[in-house]
Amino acid sequence: MTEPTTDTLDVPGAVLTYDVRRSDSSGAPTLLLIGSPMGAGGFGTLAGHFTDRTVVTYDPRGVERSTKADPTTESTPDQHADDLHRLISTLDAGPVDILASSGGAVNALALVGRHPGQVRILVAHEPPAADVLPDREPALAAAADVHATYLRSGFGPAMAKFIALVSHVGQIPADYADRPAPDPAMFGLPTEDDGSRTDPLLGQNMISCTHYQFDFDALRAASTRIVIGAGAESDGQLACRAGLVVAERLGTTPVTFPSGHAGFLGGEYGQTGDPDGFAARLREVLGSDA
């Protein structure tokens, strides 16, 4: 595998930055590693486990090196799906394989619903699709409350609520959004509002991602092999529970991956999961030609 080369792609309303680590040692499909709002910087360790493939990472619109014409506006899974469609077309690599994490899994499922011919295998790891949950109403209300808190009070208070929500185990109680707010200082977060409202997670993607409604008919009919991943250590948490429901709706069996929601991280963003175990499981799922 070569050192990554970086390029940009103009898309409607944004300029995407992406990295390509090229390998000519096998005929396996190009592998995209994507998240949202996590950018390319989160996949360095995982990419290093696939030196026998060409690996592509990117920063979604409004994240890190990728810019938006108006960073205060919402980004939707359909916009991200169109961005991915244009990126894959630019790569001209034929059907690709994708490991998509968190919000990236929602976006990649939206992509497959629209452009199944571009993706051979999609491994969608823990999509936080609250809309599919049996407790969808309180879950969606809690997500909306995180976003509203961000608009009202800024990053620290909203991020504290977000951490509490995604860490909650079990169904979301009906009165969850009305409970006392967690103290940002408990999480080492700022308590003062800096006035900015452009955060990719809390401002741009929070509502559109959690509230997204999949076209399950299109996904079930797709030529793409869709595999839903679930973290071994995140059982009962919102994103894991949502992924299990998506797998059930698709009529497929979910695959358990080592560690938790960010199990592939190897120190990126100060987090370490089990990247060796995660990569081994991903290689198994992608098949012997991986």
Short mmCIF file of C-alpha atoms in Angstrom, two decimals:
data_model
loop_
_atom_site.label_atom_id
_atom_site.label_comp_id
_atom_site.label_asym_id
_atom_site.label_seq_id
_atom_site.Cartn_x
_atom_site.Cartn_y
_atom_site.Cartn_z
CA MET A 1 0.00 0.00 0.00
CA THR A 2 1.26 3.45 -0.91
CA GLU A 3 1.17 6.50 1.31
CA PRO A 4 -2.23 8.22 1.02
CA THR A 5 -2.73 10.76 -1.71
CA THR A 6 -5.25 13.52 -1.08
CA ASP A 7 -7.66 15.09 -3.56
CA THR A 8 -10.84 17.14 -3.55
CA LEU A 9 -14.19 16.76 -5.24
CA ASP A 10 -16.70 19.53 -5.88
CA VAL A 11 -20.27 18.44 -5.09
CA PRO A 12 -23.45 20.52 -4.82
CA GLY A 13 -23.03 22.88 -1.87
CA ALA A 14 -19.71 21.44 -0.67
CA VAL A 15 -16.12 20.48 -1.48
CA LEU A 16 -15.12 17.01 -0.29
CA THR A 17 -11.58 15.99 0.65
CA TYR A 18 -10.64 12.33 0.29
CA ASP A 19 -7.56 10.13 0.63
CA VAL A 20 -6.56 7.11 -1.46
CA ARG A 21 -4.12 4.45 -0.26
CA ARG A 22 -3.40 2.44 -3.39
CA SER A 23 -2.51 -1.24 -3.58
CA ASP A 24 -2.07 -3.37 -6.68
CA SER A 25 -1.37 -6.60 -4.82
CA SER A 26 -4.83 -8.11 -5.19
CA GLY A 27 -7.87 -7.91 -7.39
CA ALA A 28 -10.18 -7.25 -4.45
CA PRO A 29 -12.59 -4.32 -4.73
CA THR A 30 -11.63 -0.90 -3.44
CA LEU A 31 -12.57 -0.55 0.25
CA LEU A 32 -14.21 2.64 1.50
CA LEU A 33 -14.01 3.33 5.24
CA ILE A 34 -16.55 5.99 6.17
CA GLY A 35 -18.18 7.57 9.17
CA SER A 36 -20.32 10.58 9.96
CA PRO A 37 -19.55 12.96 11.46
CA MET A 38 -16.25 11.11 11.91
CA GLY A 39 -13.85 11.97 9.14
CA ALA A 40 -10.92 10.22 7.49
CA GLY A 41 -8.77 10.79 10.57
CA GLY A 42 -10.66 8.07 12.44
CA PHE A 43 -9.71 5.27 10.06
CA GLY A 44 -5.92 5.36 9.96
CA THR A 45 -5.44 2.30 12.16
CA LEU A 46 -8.10 0.25 10.40
CA ALA A 47 -6.74 1.15 6.96
CA GLY A 48 -3.37 -0.20 8.03
CA HIS A 49 -4.91 -3.66 8.34
CA PHE A 50 -5.85 -3.71 4.64
CA THR A 51 -2.58 -3.00 2.88
CA ASP A 52 -3.52 -5.57 0.22
CA ARG A 53 -6.40 -3.38 -0.94
CA THR A 54 -6.86 0.11 -2.26
CA VAL A 55 -8.49 1.94 0.67
CA VAL A 56 -10.37 5.24 0.42
CA THR A 57 -11.32 7.49 3.32
CA TYR A 58 -13.00 10.89 3.24
CA ASP A 59 -14.26 13.76 5.33
CA PRO A 60 -18.04 14.16 4.96
CA ARG A 61 -19.36 17.57 3.98
CA GLY A 62 -18.81 20.09 6.76
CA VAL A 63 -16.33 17.83 8.59
CA GLU A 64 -12.63 18.63 9.12
CA ARG A 65 -11.13 19.30 5.66
CA SER A 66 -14.41 19.13 3.71
CA THR A 67 -16.24 22.43 3.50
CA LYS A 68 -19.86 23.44 3.06
CA ALA A 69 -21.12 26.60 1.40
CA ASP A 70 -23.15 27.25 4.56
CA PRO A 71 -21.89 25.29 7.59
CA THR A 72 -24.88 26.38 9.67
CA THR A 73 -27.29 24.33 7.54
CA GLU A 74 -28.41 20.75 8.04
CA SER A 75 -26.74 17.90 6.16
CA THR A 76 -29.00 14.97 5.30
CA PRO A 77 -28.29 11.28 4.66
CA ASP A 78 -29.58 11.75 1.12
CA GLN A 79 -27.03 14.53 0.55
CA HIS A 80 -24.27 12.36 2.00
CA ALA A 81 -25.45 9.46 -0.17
CA ASP A 82 -25.23 11.65 -3.26
CA ASP A 83 -21.75 12.76 -2.18
CA LEU A 84 -20.69 9.12 -1.86
CA HIS A 85 -22.24 8.28 -5.23
CA ARG A 86 -20.21 11.06 -6.85
CA LEU A 87 -17.04 10.01 -5.02
CA ILE A 88 -17.35 6.37 -6.11
CA SER A 89 -18.05 7.51 -9.68
CA THR A 90 -14.93 9.69 -9.58
CA LEU A 91 -12.83 6.78 -8.34
CA ASP A 92 -14.07 4.71 -11.29
CA ALA A 93 -13.23 1.58 -9.32
CA GLY A 94 -16.26 -0.55 -10.14
CA PRO A 95 -18.47 -1.85 -7.32
CA VAL A 96 -16.72 -1.07 -4.04
CA ASP A 97 -16.89 -2.56 -0.56
CA ILE A 98 -17.81 -0.23 2.30
CA LEU A 99 -17.32 -0.33 6.04
CA ALA A 100 -19.59 2.39 7.35
CA SER A 101 -19.73 3.39 11.00
CA SER A 102 -22.45 5.18 12.96
CA GLY A 103 -23.95 8.04 10.95
CA GLY A 104 -21.86 6.82 8.03
CA ALA A 105 -23.84 3.58 8.17
CA VAL A 106 -27.09 5.53 7.80
CA ASN A 107 -25.62 7.42 4.84
CA ALA A 108 -24.30 4.25 3.20
CA LEU A 109 -27.67 2.52 3.54
CA ALA A 110 -29.22 5.55 1.84
CA LEU A 111 -26.61 5.17 -0.92
CA VAL A 112 -27.38 1.49 -1.47
CA GLY A 113 -31.09 2.26 -1.60
CA ARG A 114 -30.40 4.60 -4.53
CA HIS A 115 -27.30 3.18 -6.22
CA PRO A 116 -26.94 -0.52 -5.35
CA GLY A 117 -24.81 -1.20 -8.41
CA GLN A 118 -21.97 0.85 -6.93
CA VAL A 119 -21.55 -1.30 -3.80
CA ARG A 120 -20.67 -5.01 -3.66
CA ILE A 121 -20.74 -5.43 0.13
CA LEU A 122 -21.85 -2.88 2.71
CA VAL A 123 -20.96 -3.49 6.33
CA ALA A 124 -23.15 -1.00 8.21
CA HIS A 125 -21.87 -0.87 11.79
CA GLU A 126 -24.37 0.39 14.36
CA PRO A 127 -26.46 2.93 12.41
CA PRO A 128 -28.11 5.25 15.01
CA ALA A 129 -31.46 5.12 13.22
CA ALA A 130 -33.74 5.95 16.12
CA ASP A 131 -36.77 6.01 13.81
CA VAL A 132 -36.81 2.19 13.58
CA LEU A 133 -36.82 1.56 17.33
CA PRO A 134 -39.91 0.33 19.20
CA ASP A 135 -39.35 3.31 21.52
CA ARG A 136 -38.99 5.64 18.56
CA GLU A 137 -41.04 8.53 19.97
CA PRO A 138 -38.97 9.14 23.14
CA ALA A 139 -35.77 8.29 21.27
CA LEU A 140 -36.50 10.85 18.55
CA ALA A 141 -37.58 13.39 21.17
CA ALA A 142 -34.30 12.88 23.03
CA ALA A 143 -32.29 13.39 19.84
CA ALA A 144 -34.28 16.51 19.04
CA ASP A 145 -33.62 17.78 22.55
CA VAL A 146 -29.86 17.40 22.05
CA HIS A 147 -30.08 19.53 18.92
CA ALA A 148 -32.34 22.11 20.57
CA THR A 149 -29.96 22.33 23.52
CA TYR A 150 -27.09 23.00 21.12
CA LEU A 151 -28.98 25.82 19.41
CA ARG A 152 -29.99 27.27 22.77
CA SER A 153 -26.94 26.73 24.96
CA GLY A 154 -24.01 25.66 22.82
CA PHE A 155 -21.62 22.74 22.57
CA GLY A 156 -20.93 21.65 26.16
CA PRO A 157 -24.51 21.21 27.44
CA ALA A 158 -25.60 19.56 24.19
CA MET A 159 -22.63 17.20 24.02
CA ALA A 160 -23.23 16.13 27.62
CA LYS A 161 -26.80 15.19 26.69
CA PHE A 162 -25.56 13.39 23.58
CA ILE A 163 -23.07 11.29 25.55
CA ALA A 164 -25.74 10.39 28.09
CA LEU A 165 -28.19 9.43 25.33
CA VAL A 166 -25.86 7.20 23.32
CA SER A 167 -24.57 5.55 26.51
CA HIS A 168 -28.07 4.78 27.82
CA VAL A 169 -28.76 1.04 27.96
CA GLY A 170 -32.26 -0.18 27.20
CA GLN A 171 -35.32 1.52 25.80
CA ILE A 172 -35.57 5.29 26.17
CA PRO A 173 -38.18 6.13 28.85
CA ALA A 174 -41.11 8.30 27.85
CA ASP A 175 -39.97 11.11 30.15
CA TYR A 176 -36.30 10.94 29.16
CA ALA A 177 -36.10 14.38 27.54
CA ASP A 178 -37.70 15.95 30.62
CA ARG A 179 -35.12 14.61 33.05
CA PRO A 180 -32.49 16.90 34.63
CA ALA A 181 -29.67 17.70 32.22
CA PRO A 182 -26.23 16.20 32.88
CA ASP A 183 -23.45 18.56 33.96
CA PRO A 184 -21.01 19.16 31.07
CA ALA A 185 -18.15 19.44 33.56
CA MET A 186 -18.69 15.78 34.51
CA PHE A 187 -17.51 14.89 31.00
CA GLY A 188 -14.73 17.46 30.86
CA LEU A 189 -16.78 19.61 28.50
CA PRO A 190 -16.93 23.41 28.40
CA THR A 191 -19.75 24.99 30.38
CA GLU A 192 -19.67 28.35 28.61
CA ASP A 193 -21.18 28.96 25.18
CA ASP A 194 -18.68 30.14 22.58
CA GLY A 195 -21.49 31.24 20.26
CA SER A 196 -20.68 28.90 17.37
CA ARG A 197 -23.44 26.79 15.82
CA THR A 198 -21.59 24.87 13.10
CA ASP A 199 -20.75 21.61 14.90
CA PRO A 200 -21.11 18.71 12.41
CA LEU A 201 -22.63 16.34 14.94
CA LEU A 202 -24.86 18.52 17.08
CA GLY A 203 -25.76 21.14 14.49
CA GLN A 204 -25.60 19.63 11.01
CA ASN A 205 -26.43 15.91 11.33
CA MET A 206 -28.15 15.22 14.67
CA ILE A 207 -31.77 15.39 13.52
CA SER A 208 -31.45 14.24 9.92
CA CYS A 209 -29.44 11.13 10.85
CA THR A 210 -31.51 9.86 13.77
CA HIS A 211 -34.83 10.66 12.09
CA TYR A 212 -33.96 9.17 8.69
CA GLN A 213 -36.45 6.69 7.23
CA PHE A 214 -34.92 3.91 5.15
CA ASP A 215 -36.45 2.57 1.95
CA PHE A 216 -36.48 -1.03 3.14
CA ASP A 217 -38.12 -2.29 -0.06
CA ALA A 218 -35.23 -0.88 -2.09
CA LEU A 219 -32.65 -2.23 0.35
CA ARG A 220 -34.14 -5.73 0.32
CA ALA A 221 -34.20 -5.67 -3.49
CA ALA A 222 -30.63 -4.36 -3.84
CA SER A 223 -27.90 -6.44 -5.43
CA THR A 224 -25.59 -5.26 -2.65
CA ARG A 225 -24.88 -7.70 0.16
CA ILE A 226 -25.79 -5.74 3.30
CA VAL A 227 -24.30 -6.83 6.61
CA ILE A 228 -25.30 -5.08 9.83
CA GLY A 229 -22.57 -4.95 12.46
CA ALA A 230 -23.17 -4.77 16.22
CA GLY A 231 -20.55 -4.07 18.87
CA ALA A 232 -19.97 -6.79 21.45
CA GLU A 233 -19.67 -4.18 24.19
CA SER A 234 -22.52 -1.88 23.13
CA ASP A 235 -25.44 -4.23 23.59
CA GLY A 236 -28.55 -2.30 24.62
CA GLN A 237 -27.28 1.09 23.48
CA LEU A 238 -29.30 3.10 20.96
CA ALA A 239 -27.11 2.61 17.87
CA CYS A 240 -26.64 -1.10 18.52
CA ARG A 241 -30.35 -1.64 19.13
CA ALA A 242 -31.23 0.28 15.96
CA GLY A 243 -28.81 -1.81 13.92
CA LEU A 244 -30.40 -5.02 15.16
CA VAL A 245 -33.84 -3.76 14.12
CA VAL A 246 -32.52 -2.79 10.68
CA ALA A 247 -31.08 -6.30 10.26
CA GLU A 248 -34.43 -7.80 11.27
CA ARG A 249 -36.27 -5.59 8.78
CA LEU A 250 -33.85 -6.67 6.06
CA GLY A 251 -34.22 -10.34 6.98
CA THR A 252 -30.51 -10.76 7.68
CA THR A 253 -28.46 -11.93 10.64
CA PRO A 254 -26.34 -9.23 12.31
CA VAL A 255 -22.63 -9.83 12.81
CA THR A 256 -21.00 -9.09 16.16
CA PHE A 257 -17.79 -7.07 16.02
CA PRO A 258 -15.26 -6.87 18.87
CA SER A 259 -15.37 -3.91 21.28
CA GLY A 260 -18.03 -1.20 21.12
CA HIS A 261 -19.42 1.50 18.88
CA ALA A 262 -15.96 2.76 17.87
CA GLY A 263 -14.21 -0.60 18.10
CA PHE A 264 -11.94 0.07 15.12
CA LEU A 265 -10.21 3.09 16.69
CA GLY A 266 -6.57 2.67 17.61
CA GLY A 267 -5.99 5.88 19.52
CA GLU A 268 -7.63 8.25 17.07
CA TYR A 269 -9.55 11.01 18.86
CA GLY A 270 -8.17 9.65 22.14
CA GLN A 271 -10.16 6.41 21.90
CA THR A 272 -8.94 2.83 21.60
CA GLY A 273 -11.16 -0.14 20.89
CA ASP A 274 -9.96 -3.46 19.51
CA PRO A 275 -8.79 -2.55 16.01
CA ASP A 276 -6.95 -5.86 15.48
CA GLY A 277 -10.04 -7.89 16.34
CA PHE A 278 -12.33 -5.53 14.45
CA ALA A 279 -10.20 -5.74 11.29
CA ALA A 280 -10.07 -9.53 11.49
CA ARG A 281 -13.85 -9.74 11.72
CA LEU A 282 -14.25 -7.26 8.86
CA ARG A 283 -11.90 -9.34 6.70
CA GLU A 284 -14.01 -12.43 7.47
CA VAL A 285 -17.19 -10.63 6.46
CA LEU A 286 -15.75 -9.25 3.25
CA GLY A 287 -14.71 -12.76 2.23
CA SER A 288 -11.62 -14.70 1.42
CA ASP A 289 -10.69 -12.34 -1.43
CA ALA A 290 -10.28 -9.50 1.10
#
